[in-house]
Amino acid sequence: MKLPSRSKSYMIPEYSVTGDLLSYLTCNLQYRYQNKGTLPPSKPVQRWFGEFIHGVIEEAYIQWDQYDIEFPWEWKKDIRPIEDLIDLRLQIRGLYPFDEDLFFSIHNQTDEKLTIDDLNEHDHKKLASARAEKAINIWGKDLFPLIDSSEHLIKGIRNMPNYDKNRSRSNYYGINGIVDVSSSVKINKTLEQSTLDNYNNKILEYLKKDENFQKRVAKFDNDDEYEILIDYKGMKRPPEKVNNPKAEDKWETHKQQILTYSWLRSEQKSSKPIIAGIIFYLNELVPSKEDLVLIKEELNNGLTDVGYEYDKDIELINNWQEDDKAPELSDSFKMDRSIRIINVDEAEREKALLKFDNVVFNIEESLIKEMNGCKIQDAWKGDSDERTCSACDFKTFCKNNSVKTKDFKIP
């Protein structure tokens, strides 16, 4: 009796909007080593801060929802205990604030008796803590009342681009992402928030002033309820124009991310029409020296979209030198630069999905080449801007490294 052979296992590849799309566009080869090769960066400062600020804001919302803490929050009494909790969670996962100027961790000290009470004013000024405090006190009082759900996992499935049954790994691929905040609001054609008519909400004011948002609202009936997707980013506002052809266009990539999230959310049964997305660039609230250098360069060269009307702030930035103390910029300037509204248009959303399809196709092509025996650096293109290459752990052996390291010989 001849036994039938076991059928080949079937797997649908799964791709994350941030973990795959954003990482791959930064550098293909770095993506291969870190995401597919599970070789994490030696000092993942950017990842630590991103996880930290997301965790702090989410926990702050939970405590505000439970205890109705009035704003402004006191850093030492209300915010620092949350930071300590999130820091402990991250350390359990192997994530540490490697930069000592970024965060003071009581869980990473040799003195076991050290407590939060031992913190002094100097520690308050660590960069991550200063940004967390500003994020909560500048945006929290307007953001928290709008939150319908937070950290919402969304998934979808699409046809594999350029599917070839003799070559492709699957005829479908999955997309997943985590929306930081989903907000259900009801806005009539006079752009008045019906559930918060008497609430002075800065976020709604920004939406009301956006011309494209007004046009979008006008297409719907007064009784319709909408959703707004909100994402936080632990980075400065990216330039609207990129001069370096090798640099990733983060401005466009972040737009694609929101549009892809809107499609994923629309695939869920409980969703309402997605009318807009909002990105908060939280570094703008307390910019580092590196951020200030880039902000100055972008303002002086017309590369950014926000801030030109603030003459006093621009003067402070232009007069600032890297060895100086950071200038005291106005809250209005920082708020305008930290918030970005992305209107959800169906045609633009379809373009974003096609771009995601293209990224998936390129990743799949590289994976298939490698599976067929091609060397890693021949299957994946390592080509990025100098800034990305400088911080990359793989620059010493990358053939396309933008930062040319000196040759050395082993004696």
mmCIF file of C-alpha atoms in Angstrom:
data_model
loop_
_atom_site.group_PDB
_atom_site.id
_atom_site.type_symbol
_atom_site.label_atom_id
_atom_site.label_comp_id
_atom_site.label_asym_id
_atom_site.label_seq_id
_atom_site.Cartn_x
_atom_site.Cartn_y
_atom_site.Cartn_z
ATOM 1 C CA MET A 1 0.000 0.000 0.000
ATOM 2 C CA LYS A 2 1.446 3.332 -1.062
ATOM 3 C CA LEU A 3 1.014 6.122 1.441
ATOM 4 C CA PRO A 4 0.266 9.580 0.054
ATOM 5 C CA SER A 5 3.007 12.150 0.493
ATOM 6 C CA ARG A 6 2.466 14.922 2.962
ATOM 7 C CA SER A 7 1.312 18.138 1.347
ATOM 8 C CA LYS A 8 3.640 21.121 1.444
ATOM 9 C CA SER A 9 2.971 23.455 4.369
ATOM 10 C CA TYR A 10 1.179 26.672 3.457
ATOM 11 C CA MET A 11 2.153 29.934 5.078
ATOM 12 C CA ILE A 12 0.850 33.454 4.519
ATOM 13 C CA PRO A 13 3.686 35.959 5.100
ATOM 14 C CA GLU A 14 2.811 38.635 7.659
ATOM 15 C CA TYR A 15 4.118 42.209 7.383
ATOM 16 C CA SER A 16 3.963 44.989 9.941
ATOM 17 C CA VAL A 17 3.392 48.600 8.916
ATOM 18 C CA THR A 18 6.139 49.885 11.234
ATOM 19 C CA GLY A 19 8.338 46.824 11.753
ATOM 20 C CA ASP A 20 8.582 46.026 8.040
ATOM 21 C CA LEU A 21 7.507 48.989 5.893
ATOM 22 C CA LEU A 22 9.360 51.715 7.824
ATOM 23 C CA SER A 23 12.395 49.540 8.590
ATOM 24 C CA TYR A 24 12.817 48.326 5.007
ATOM 25 C CA LEU A 25 12.600 51.833 3.568
ATOM 26 C CA THR A 26 15.310 53.020 5.989
ATOM 27 C CA CYS A 27 17.794 50.446 4.665
ATOM 28 C CA ASN A 28 17.083 47.101 2.971
ATOM 29 C CA LEU A 29 20.178 45.314 4.280
ATOM 30 C CA GLN A 30 19.824 46.663 7.837
ATOM 31 C CA TYR A 31 16.224 45.428 7.744
ATOM 32 C CA ARG A 32 17.430 41.952 6.729
ATOM 33 C CA TYR A 33 19.865 41.655 9.636
ATOM 34 C CA GLN A 34 17.649 43.194 12.305
ATOM 35 C CA ASN A 35 14.185 41.942 11.339
ATOM 36 C CA LYS A 36 14.814 38.704 9.455
ATOM 37 C CA GLY A 37 18.149 37.813 11.051
ATOM 38 C CA THR A 38 17.057 38.813 14.595
ATOM 39 C CA LEU A 39 20.260 40.796 15.134
ATOM 40 C CA PRO A 40 19.096 43.763 17.246
ATOM 41 C CA PRO A 41 21.087 47.015 17.223
ATOM 42 C CA SER A 42 23.726 47.183 19.974
ATOM 43 C CA LYS A 43 22.330 50.465 21.339
ATOM 44 C CA PRO A 44 18.665 50.784 20.328
ATOM 45 C CA VAL A 45 18.201 54.298 21.761
ATOM 46 C CA GLN A 46 15.544 55.251 19.197
ATOM 47 C CA ARG A 47 13.579 52.071 19.842
ATOM 48 C CA TRP A 48 13.844 52.505 23.630
ATOM 49 C CA PHE A 49 12.533 56.057 23.537
ATOM 50 C CA GLY A 50 9.723 55.179 21.113
ATOM 51 C CA GLU A 51 8.564 52.330 23.358
ATOM 52 C CA PHE A 52 9.033 54.488 26.469
ATOM 53 C CA ILE A 53 6.986 57.478 25.292
ATOM 54 C CA HIS A 54 4.197 55.250 23.934
ATOM 55 C CA GLY A 55 4.022 53.369 27.224
ATOM 56 C CA VAL A 56 4.044 56.522 29.353
ATOM 57 C CA ILE A 57 1.218 58.180 27.390
ATOM 58 C CA GLU A 58 -0.902 55.018 27.396
ATOM 59 C CA GLU A 59 -0.454 54.504 31.151
ATOM 60 C CA ALA A 60 -1.091 58.213 31.783
ATOM 61 C CA TYR A 61 -4.379 57.927 29.882
ATOM 62 C CA ILE A 62 -5.410 54.873 31.938
ATOM 63 C CA GLN A 63 -4.723 56.724 35.202
ATOM 64 C CA TRP A 64 -6.504 59.868 33.970
ATOM 65 C CA ASP A 65 -9.515 57.751 32.977
ATOM 66 C CA GLN A 66 -9.606 56.018 36.383
ATOM 67 C CA TYR A 67 -8.773 58.890 38.727
ATOM 68 C CA ASP A 68 -9.623 62.006 36.665
ATOM 69 C CA ILE A 69 -6.335 63.728 37.554
ATOM 70 C CA GLU A 70 -6.509 67.447 36.820
ATOM 71 C CA PHE A 71 -4.000 69.146 34.517
ATOM 72 C CA PRO A 72 -1.247 70.208 34.689
ATOM 73 C CA TRP A 73 0.296 67.099 36.181
ATOM 74 C CA GLU A 74 3.207 67.371 38.593
ATOM 75 C CA TRP A 75 6.232 65.546 37.253
ATOM 76 C CA LYS A 76 7.523 64.032 40.500
ATOM 77 C CA LYS A 77 4.122 63.102 41.965
ATOM 78 C CA ASP A 78 2.079 62.136 38.903
ATOM 79 C CA ILE A 79 4.426 61.373 35.981
ATOM 80 C CA ARG A 80 7.681 60.000 37.416
ATOM 81 C CA PRO A 81 5.988 56.894 38.956
ATOM 82 C CA ILE A 82 4.571 56.103 35.498
ATOM 83 C CA GLU A 83 8.020 56.506 33.920
ATOM 84 C CA ASP A 84 9.487 54.165 36.528
ATOM 85 C CA LEU A 85 6.820 51.543 35.760
ATOM 86 C CA ILE A 86 7.386 51.720 31.986
ATOM 87 C CA ASP A 87 11.179 51.664 32.410
ATOM 88 C CA LEU A 88 10.905 48.439 34.445
ATOM 89 C CA ARG A 89 8.681 46.854 31.782
ATOM 90 C CA LEU A 90 11.190 47.744 29.063
ATOM 91 C CA GLN A 91 14.161 46.408 31.025
ATOM 92 C CA ILE A 92 12.361 43.087 31.456
ATOM 93 C CA ARG A 93 12.220 42.987 27.638
ATOM 94 C CA GLY A 94 15.924 43.811 27.400
ATOM 95 C CA LEU A 95 15.526 47.479 26.437
ATOM 96 C CA TYR A 96 17.650 50.020 28.321
ATOM 97 C CA PRO A 97 18.230 53.788 28.029
ATOM 98 C CA PHE A 98 21.882 53.526 26.941
ATOM 99 C CA ASP A 99 22.361 57.294 26.790
ATOM 100 C CA GLU A 100 22.804 58.605 30.357
ATOM 101 C CA ASP A 101 21.573 62.049 29.278
ATOM 102 C CA LEU A 102 18.303 60.538 28.038
ATOM 103 C CA PHE A 103 16.826 59.046 31.216
ATOM 104 C CA PHE A 104 17.611 58.409 34.886
ATOM 105 C CA SER A 105 16.641 54.822 35.721
ATOM 106 C CA ILE A 106 16.347 53.768 39.356
ATOM 107 C CA HIS A 107 16.285 50.126 38.170
ATOM 108 C CA ASN A 108 19.740 50.392 36.634
ATOM 109 C CA GLN A 109 21.670 51.571 39.707
ATOM 110 C CA THR A 110 24.070 49.706 42.000
ATOM 111 C CA ASP A 111 22.519 51.179 45.147
ATOM 112 C CA GLU A 112 19.462 49.008 45.857
ATOM 113 C CA LYS A 113 18.196 51.511 48.456
ATOM 114 C CA LEU A 114 17.795 54.265 45.855
ATOM 115 C CA THR A 115 14.165 55.361 45.530
ATOM 116 C CA ILE A 116 12.166 57.928 43.594
ATOM 117 C CA ASP A 117 12.469 60.251 46.611
ATOM 118 C CA ASP A 118 16.215 60.418 45.940
ATOM 119 C CA LEU A 119 15.645 62.065 42.567
ATOM 120 C CA ASN A 120 16.658 65.697 42.417
ATOM 121 C CA GLU A 121 15.790 68.547 40.096
ATOM 122 C CA HIS A 122 18.683 67.682 37.772
ATOM 123 C CA ASP A 123 17.143 64.298 37.005
ATOM 124 C CA HIS A 124 13.888 66.002 36.084
ATOM 125 C CA LYS A 125 15.709 67.603 33.180
ATOM 126 C CA LYS A 126 16.735 64.331 31.555
ATOM 127 C CA LEU A 127 15.508 64.482 27.985
ATOM 128 C CA ALA A 128 13.017 61.575 28.007
ATOM 129 C CA SER A 129 11.378 62.790 31.225
ATOM 130 C CA ALA A 130 11.134 66.369 29.956
ATOM 131 C CA ARG A 131 9.440 65.178 26.758
ATOM 132 C CA ALA A 132 7.045 62.901 28.643
ATOM 133 C CA GLU A 133 6.020 65.759 30.930
ATOM 134 C CA LYS A 134 5.478 68.150 28.004
ATOM 135 C CA ALA A 135 3.551 65.555 25.996
ATOM 136 C CA ILE A 136 1.119 64.957 28.871
ATOM 137 C CA ASN A 137 0.674 68.572 29.931
ATOM 138 C CA ILE A 138 0.583 70.151 26.444
ATOM 139 C CA TRP A 139 -1.478 67.544 24.562
ATOM 140 C CA GLY A 140 -2.893 65.184 27.210
ATOM 141 C CA LYS A 141 -5.712 67.449 28.425
ATOM 142 C CA ASP A 142 -7.042 67.701 24.841
ATOM 143 C CA LEU A 143 -6.115 64.208 23.641
ATOM 144 C CA PHE A 144 -7.357 62.042 26.519
ATOM 145 C CA PRO A 145 -11.050 63.108 26.311
ATOM 146 C CA LEU A 146 -11.083 62.174 22.603
ATOM 147 C CA ILE A 147 -9.717 58.639 23.037
ATOM 148 C CA ASP A 148 -12.128 55.852 22.165
ATOM 149 C CA SER A 149 -9.536 53.057 22.306
ATOM 150 C CA SER A 150 -5.750 52.867 22.570
ATOM 151 C CA GLU A 151 -3.098 50.421 21.356
ATOM 152 C CA HIS A 152 -5.601 48.829 18.959
ATOM 153 C CA LEU A 153 -4.269 45.880 16.890
ATOM 154 C CA ILE A 154 -5.596 45.880 13.317
ATOM 155 C CA LYS A 155 -5.040 43.292 10.594
ATOM 156 C CA GLY A 156 -5.845 42.806 6.932
ATOM 157 C CA ILE A 157 -4.987 40.573 3.977
ATOM 158 C CA ARG A 158 -4.036 41.433 0.382
ATOM 159 C CA ASN A 159 -3.166 39.620 -2.808
ATOM 160 C CA MET A 160 0.530 38.867 -3.196
ATOM 161 C CA PRO A 161 1.891 41.331 -5.791
ATOM 162 C CA ASN A 162 3.065 39.698 -9.054
ATOM 163 C CA TYR A 163 2.047 36.277 -7.786
ATOM 164 C CA ASP A 164 3.759 33.349 -9.539
ATOM 165 C CA LYS A 165 2.550 29.923 -8.418
ATOM 166 C CA ASN A 166 5.916 28.364 -9.304
ATOM 167 C CA ARG A 167 7.962 30.969 -7.444
ATOM 168 C CA SER A 168 5.986 32.955 -4.894
ATOM 169 C CA ARG A 169 5.776 31.778 -1.280
ATOM 170 C CA SER A 170 2.019 32.495 -1.090
ATOM 171 C CA ASN A 171 -0.799 34.020 -3.117
ATOM 172 C CA TYR A 172 -1.710 36.348 -0.202
ATOM 173 C CA TYR A 173 0.117 38.339 2.442
ATOM 174 C CA GLY A 174 -1.081 39.774 5.743
ATOM 175 C CA ILE A 175 -0.651 43.331 7.053
ATOM 176 C CA ASN A 176 -0.797 44.228 10.724
ATOM 177 C CA GLY A 177 -0.328 47.385 12.706
ATOM 178 C CA ILE A 178 -1.071 48.931 16.084
ATOM 179 C CA VAL A 179 -2.974 52.212 16.131
ATOM 180 C CA ASP A 180 -1.899 54.276 19.133
ATOM 181 C CA VAL A 181 -5.312 55.972 19.464
ATOM 182 C CA SER A 182 -8.659 55.638 17.755
ATOM 183 C CA SER A 183 -11.068 58.505 18.398
ATOM 184 C CA SER A 184 -14.779 58.450 17.577
ATOM 185 C CA VAL A 185 -16.132 61.942 17.025
ATOM 186 C CA LYS A 186 -19.264 63.478 15.561
ATOM 187 C CA ILE A 187 -18.698 66.716 13.662
ATOM 188 C CA ASN A 188 -21.411 68.574 11.766
ATOM 189 C CA LYS A 189 -20.900 70.811 8.736
ATOM 190 C CA THR A 190 -20.315 73.887 10.888
ATOM 191 C CA LEU A 191 -17.349 71.909 12.289
ATOM 192 C CA GLU A 192 -18.672 71.906 15.842
ATOM 193 C CA GLN A 193 -17.925 68.845 17.920
ATOM 194 C CA SER A 194 -21.385 67.758 19.047
ATOM 195 C CA THR A 195 -20.232 65.695 22.033
ATOM 196 C CA LEU A 196 -17.798 68.369 23.270
ATOM 197 C CA ASP A 197 -19.534 71.621 22.286
ATOM 198 C CA ASN A 198 -18.456 73.420 25.433
ATOM 199 C CA TYR A 199 -14.982 71.900 25.570
ATOM 200 C CA ASN A 200 -12.052 74.064 24.515
ATOM 201 C CA ASN A 201 -10.070 71.432 22.644
ATOM 202 C CA LYS A 202 -6.860 72.452 20.856
ATOM 203 C CA ILE A 203 -6.763 69.316 18.690
ATOM 204 C CA LEU A 204 -10.264 69.978 17.352
ATOM 205 C CA GLU A 205 -9.255 73.583 16.684
ATOM 206 C CA TYR A 206 -6.354 72.392 14.541
ATOM 207 C CA LEU A 207 -8.756 70.133 12.626
ATOM 208 C CA LYS A 208 -11.245 72.948 12.108
ATOM 209 C CA LYS A 209 -8.538 75.191 10.629
ATOM 210 C CA ASP A 210 -7.431 72.544 8.110
ATOM 211 C CA GLU A 211 -8.977 73.317 4.684
ATOM 212 C CA ASN A 212 -8.724 69.753 3.383
ATOM 213 C CA PHE A 213 -10.387 68.458 6.527
ATOM 214 C CA GLN A 214 -13.256 70.939 6.045
ATOM 215 C CA LYS A 215 -13.767 69.702 2.476
ATOM 216 C CA ARG A 216 -13.742 66.114 3.689
ATOM 217 C CA VAL A 217 -16.371 66.765 6.383
ATOM 218 C CA ALA A 218 -18.641 68.565 3.922
ATOM 219 C CA LYS A 219 -19.104 65.314 1.977
ATOM 220 C CA PHE A 220 -20.871 63.600 4.882
ATOM 221 C CA ASP A 221 -24.247 64.036 6.562
ATOM 222 C CA ASN A 222 -24.529 65.990 9.823
ATOM 223 C CA ASP A 223 -25.464 62.906 11.834
ATOM 224 C CA ASP A 224 -22.517 60.813 10.689
ATOM 225 C CA GLU A 225 -19.929 59.713 13.211
ATOM 226 C CA TYR A 226 -16.283 59.533 12.189
ATOM 227 C CA GLU A 227 -13.028 58.073 13.396
ATOM 228 C CA ILE A 228 -9.686 59.815 13.664
ATOM 229 C CA LEU A 229 -6.511 57.736 13.983
ATOM 230 C CA ILE A 230 -3.669 59.146 16.092
ATOM 231 C CA ASP A 231 -0.033 58.059 16.122
ATOM 232 C CA TYR A 232 2.837 59.259 18.362
ATOM 233 C CA LYS A 233 6.398 59.386 17.143
ATOM 234 C CA GLY A 234 9.471 59.857 19.327
ATOM 235 C CA MET A 235 11.239 61.992 16.736
ATOM 236 C CA LYS A 236 11.307 65.526 15.348
ATOM 237 C CA ARG A 237 9.046 66.582 12.483
ATOM 238 C CA PRO A 238 10.669 65.289 9.279
ATOM 239 C CA PRO A 239 11.439 67.726 6.445
ATOM 240 C CA GLU A 240 8.769 68.067 3.774
ATOM 241 C CA LYS A 241 11.497 68.094 1.102
ATOM 242 C CA VAL A 242 14.529 65.799 1.030
ATOM 243 C CA ASN A 243 17.645 66.920 -0.852
ATOM 244 C CA ASN A 244 19.641 63.714 -0.383
ATOM 245 C CA PRO A 245 18.426 61.077 -2.904
ATOM 246 C CA LYS A 246 19.638 58.283 -0.612
ATOM 247 C CA ALA A 247 17.711 59.511 2.430
ATOM 248 C CA GLU A 248 14.374 57.946 3.265
ATOM 249 C CA ASP A 249 11.488 60.358 2.682
ATOM 250 C CA LYS A 250 9.995 60.028 6.171
ATOM 251 C CA TRP A 251 7.450 62.767 5.399
ATOM 252 C CA GLU A 252 5.870 60.629 2.679
ATOM 253 C CA THR A 253 6.429 57.336 4.507
ATOM 254 C CA HIS A 254 4.532 58.537 7.597
ATOM 255 C CA LYS A 255 1.644 59.597 5.373
ATOM 256 C CA GLN A 256 1.616 56.121 3.807
ATOM 257 C CA GLN A 257 1.583 54.619 7.293
ATOM 258 C CA ILE A 258 -1.537 56.554 8.352
ATOM 259 C CA LEU A 259 -3.315 55.806 5.063
ATOM 260 C CA THR A 260 -2.493 52.093 5.403
ATOM 261 C CA TYR A 261 -3.772 52.137 8.998
ATOM 262 C CA SER A 262 -6.997 53.734 7.758
ATOM 263 C CA TRP A 263 -7.499 50.880 5.269
ATOM 264 C CA LEU A 264 -6.762 48.254 7.918
ATOM 265 C CA ARG A 265 -9.165 49.906 10.339
ATOM 266 C CA SER A 266 -11.870 50.149 7.645
ATOM 267 C CA GLU A 267 -11.625 46.366 7.212
ATOM 268 C CA GLN A 268 -12.785 45.863 10.815
ATOM 269 C CA LYS A 269 -16.531 45.364 11.300
ATOM 270 C CA SER A 270 -16.786 47.869 14.148
ATOM 271 C CA SER A 271 -15.151 50.720 12.221
ATOM 272 C CA LYS A 272 -16.740 54.012 11.229
ATOM 273 C CA PRO A 273 -15.605 56.147 8.280
ATOM 274 C CA ILE A 274 -11.972 57.186 8.799
ATOM 275 C CA ILE A 275 -11.854 60.897 8.094
ATOM 276 C CA ALA A 276 -8.296 61.828 9.119
ATOM 277 C CA GLY A 277 -5.142 60.808 10.900
ATOM 278 C CA ILE A 278 -2.988 62.846 13.276
ATOM 279 C CA ILE A 279 0.714 62.349 13.962
ATOM 280 C CA PHE A 280 2.355 63.870 17.036
ATOM 281 C CA TYR A 281 6.108 64.396 16.667
ATOM 282 C CA LEU A 282 6.930 64.554 20.366
ATOM 283 C CA ASN A 283 10.601 65.546 20.102
ATOM 284 C CA GLU A 284 9.413 68.958 18.906
ATOM 285 C CA LEU A 285 8.116 69.680 22.421
ATOM 286 C CA VAL A 286 11.646 69.429 23.872
ATOM 287 C CA PRO A 287 14.137 69.327 20.977
ATOM 288 C CA SER A 288 17.646 68.023 21.568
ATOM 289 C CA LYS A 289 20.732 69.826 20.270
ATOM 290 C CA GLU A 290 20.784 67.489 17.272
ATOM 291 C CA ASP A 291 17.113 68.273 16.623
ATOM 292 C CA LEU A 292 17.761 72.030 16.851
ATOM 293 C CA VAL A 293 20.603 71.810 14.320
ATOM 294 C CA LEU A 294 18.266 70.090 11.849
ATOM 295 C CA ILE A 295 15.345 72.434 12.573
ATOM 296 C CA LYS A 296 17.598 75.461 11.923
ATOM 297 C CA GLU A 297 18.864 73.954 8.668
ATOM 298 C CA GLU A 298 15.361 73.068 7.445
ATOM 299 C CA LEU A 299 13.873 76.476 8.295
ATOM 300 C CA ASN A 300 16.732 78.341 6.594
ATOM 301 C CA ASN A 301 16.556 76.205 3.452
ATOM 302 C CA GLY A 302 12.766 76.020 3.057
ATOM 303 C CA LEU A 303 12.649 72.268 3.639
ATOM 304 C CA THR A 304 9.935 72.205 6.314
ATOM 305 C CA ASP A 305 6.256 73.160 6.142
ATOM 306 C CA VAL A 306 5.702 74.783 9.555
ATOM 307 C CA GLY A 307 7.188 77.576 11.651
ATOM 308 C CA TYR A 308 8.013 80.418 9.257
ATOM 309 C CA GLU A 309 5.471 82.824 10.779
ATOM 310 C CA TYR A 310 7.192 82.737 14.192
ATOM 311 C CA ASP A 311 9.801 85.458 13.729
ATOM 312 C CA LYS A 312 10.906 85.518 17.370
ATOM 313 C CA ASP A 313 11.359 81.743 17.547
ATOM 314 C CA ILE A 314 13.294 81.685 14.276
ATOM 315 C CA GLU A 315 15.564 84.457 15.571
ATOM 316 C CA LEU A 316 16.228 82.467 18.770
ATOM 317 C CA ILE A 317 17.066 79.346 16.729
ATOM 318 C CA ASN A 318 19.355 81.224 14.321
ATOM 319 C CA ASN A 319 21.227 82.900 17.180
ATOM 320 C CA TRP A 320 21.634 79.608 19.041
ATOM 321 C CA GLN A 321 24.970 77.778 18.862
ATOM 322 C CA GLU A 322 25.539 74.112 19.655
ATOM 323 C CA ASP A 323 27.435 74.913 22.866
ATOM 324 C CA ASP A 324 24.642 77.185 24.114
ATOM 325 C CA LYS A 325 21.715 76.264 26.308
ATOM 326 C CA ALA A 326 18.615 75.351 24.300
ATOM 327 C CA PRO A 327 16.509 78.460 23.499
ATOM 328 C CA GLU A 328 13.126 78.967 25.182
ATOM 329 C CA LEU A 329 10.825 78.518 22.206
ATOM 330 C CA SER A 330 7.136 79.417 22.419
ATOM 331 C CA ASP A 331 4.539 76.735 23.107
ATOM 332 C CA SER A 332 2.653 77.795 19.962
ATOM 333 C CA PHE A 333 5.718 77.208 17.783
ATOM 334 C CA LYS A 334 6.373 73.812 19.369
ATOM 335 C CA MET A 335 2.738 72.740 19.141
ATOM 336 C CA ASP A 336 2.437 73.719 15.476
ATOM 337 C CA ARG A 337 5.552 71.723 14.673
ATOM 338 C CA SER A 338 4.553 68.706 16.754
ATOM 339 C CA ILE A 339 1.111 68.100 15.196
ATOM 340 C CA ARG A 340 0.483 66.941 11.628
ATOM 341 C CA ILE A 341 -2.944 66.297 10.125
ATOM 342 C CA ILE A 342 -3.233 63.763 7.309
ATOM 343 C CA ASN A 343 -6.588 63.700 5.554
ATOM 344 C CA VAL A 344 -7.746 60.281 4.435
ATOM 345 C CA ASP A 345 -8.577 60.327 0.748
ATOM 346 C CA GLU A 346 -9.578 57.061 -0.966
ATOM 347 C CA ALA A 347 -7.429 57.684 -4.045
ATOM 348 C CA GLU A 348 -4.392 58.560 -1.911
ATOM 349 C CA ARG A 349 -5.048 55.530 0.261
ATOM 350 C CA GLU A 350 -5.023 53.241 -2.775
ATOM 351 C CA LYS A 351 -1.675 54.713 -3.852
ATOM 352 C CA ALA A 352 -0.270 54.044 -0.370
ATOM 353 C CA LEU A 353 -1.439 50.423 -0.487
ATOM 354 C CA LEU A 354 0.181 49.938 -3.893
ATOM 355 C CA LYS A 355 3.437 51.294 -2.469
ATOM 356 C CA PHE A 356 3.139 48.818 0.418
ATOM 357 C CA ASP A 357 2.553 46.071 -2.162
ATOM 358 C CA ASN A 358 5.752 47.158 -3.898
ATOM 359 C CA VAL A 359 7.741 46.975 -0.635
ATOM 360 C CA VAL A 360 6.357 43.490 0.053
ATOM 361 C CA PHE A 361 7.239 42.399 -3.494
ATOM 362 C CA ASN A 362 10.837 43.610 -3.066
ATOM 363 C CA ILE A 363 11.190 41.880 0.317
ATOM 364 C CA GLU A 364 9.765 38.644 -1.088
ATOM 365 C CA GLU A 365 12.112 38.825 -4.095
ATOM 366 C CA SER A 366 15.137 39.223 -1.801
ATOM 367 C CA LEU A 367 13.974 36.372 0.437
ATOM 368 C CA ILE A 368 13.481 34.045 -2.564
ATOM 369 C CA LYS A 369 16.945 34.942 -3.921
ATOM 370 C CA GLU A 370 18.491 34.112 -0.565
ATOM 371 C CA MET A 371 16.540 30.855 -0.305
ATOM 372 C CA ASN A 372 17.918 29.903 -3.726
ATOM 373 C CA GLY A 373 21.505 30.336 -2.544
ATOM 374 C CA CYS A 374 22.240 33.995 -3.230
ATOM 375 C CA LYS A 375 24.561 35.712 -0.722
ATOM 376 C CA ILE A 376 22.865 38.090 1.720
ATOM 377 C CA GLN A 377 24.595 41.253 0.486
ATOM 378 C CA ASP A 378 23.811 40.325 -3.116
ATOM 379 C CA ALA A 379 20.164 39.582 -2.360
ATOM 380 C CA TRP A 380 19.560 42.726 -0.285
ATOM 381 C CA LYS A 381 20.478 46.271 -1.256
ATOM 382 C CA GLY A 382 22.411 48.117 1.455
ATOM 383 C CA ASP A 383 22.109 51.721 0.362
ATOM 384 C CA SER A 384 21.114 54.524 2.723
ATOM 385 C CA ASP A 385 22.086 58.048 3.738
ATOM 386 C CA GLU A 386 25.229 58.869 5.709
ATOM 387 C CA ARG A 387 23.345 59.486 8.954
ATOM 388 C CA THR A 388 21.753 56.027 8.917
ATOM 389 C CA CYS A 389 25.029 54.341 7.983
ATOM 390 C CA SER A 390 26.952 56.117 10.767
ATOM 391 C CA ALA A 391 24.672 54.605 13.428
ATOM 392 C CA CYS A 392 24.502 51.142 11.828
ATOM 393 C CA ASP A 393 26.208 48.172 13.522
ATOM 394 C CA PHE A 394 26.842 46.552 10.134
ATOM 395 C CA LYS A 395 28.759 49.392 8.457
ATOM 396 C CA THR A 396 32.156 47.708 8.887
ATOM 397 C CA PHE A 397 31.309 44.927 6.426
ATOM 398 C CA CYS A 398 28.577 46.535 4.289
ATOM 399 C CA LYS A 399 29.716 46.910 0.666
ATOM 400 C CA ASN A 400 27.477 49.932 0.026
ATOM 401 C CA ASN A 401 28.159 51.781 3.287
ATOM 402 C CA SER A 402 27.879 55.565 2.785
ATOM 403 C CA VAL A 403 30.437 56.141 5.571
ATOM 404 C CA LYS A 404 33.770 54.940 4.271
ATOM 405 C CA THR A 405 35.643 53.281 7.124
ATOM 406 C CA LYS A 406 39.418 53.054 7.082
ATOM 407 C CA ASP A 407 40.881 49.800 5.911
ATOM 408 C CA PHE A 408 42.740 47.867 8.552
ATOM 409 C CA LYS A 409 44.765 44.695 8.649
ATOM 410 C CA ILE A 410 44.915 42.105 11.371
ATOM 411 C CA PRO A 411 48.543 41.839 12.503
#
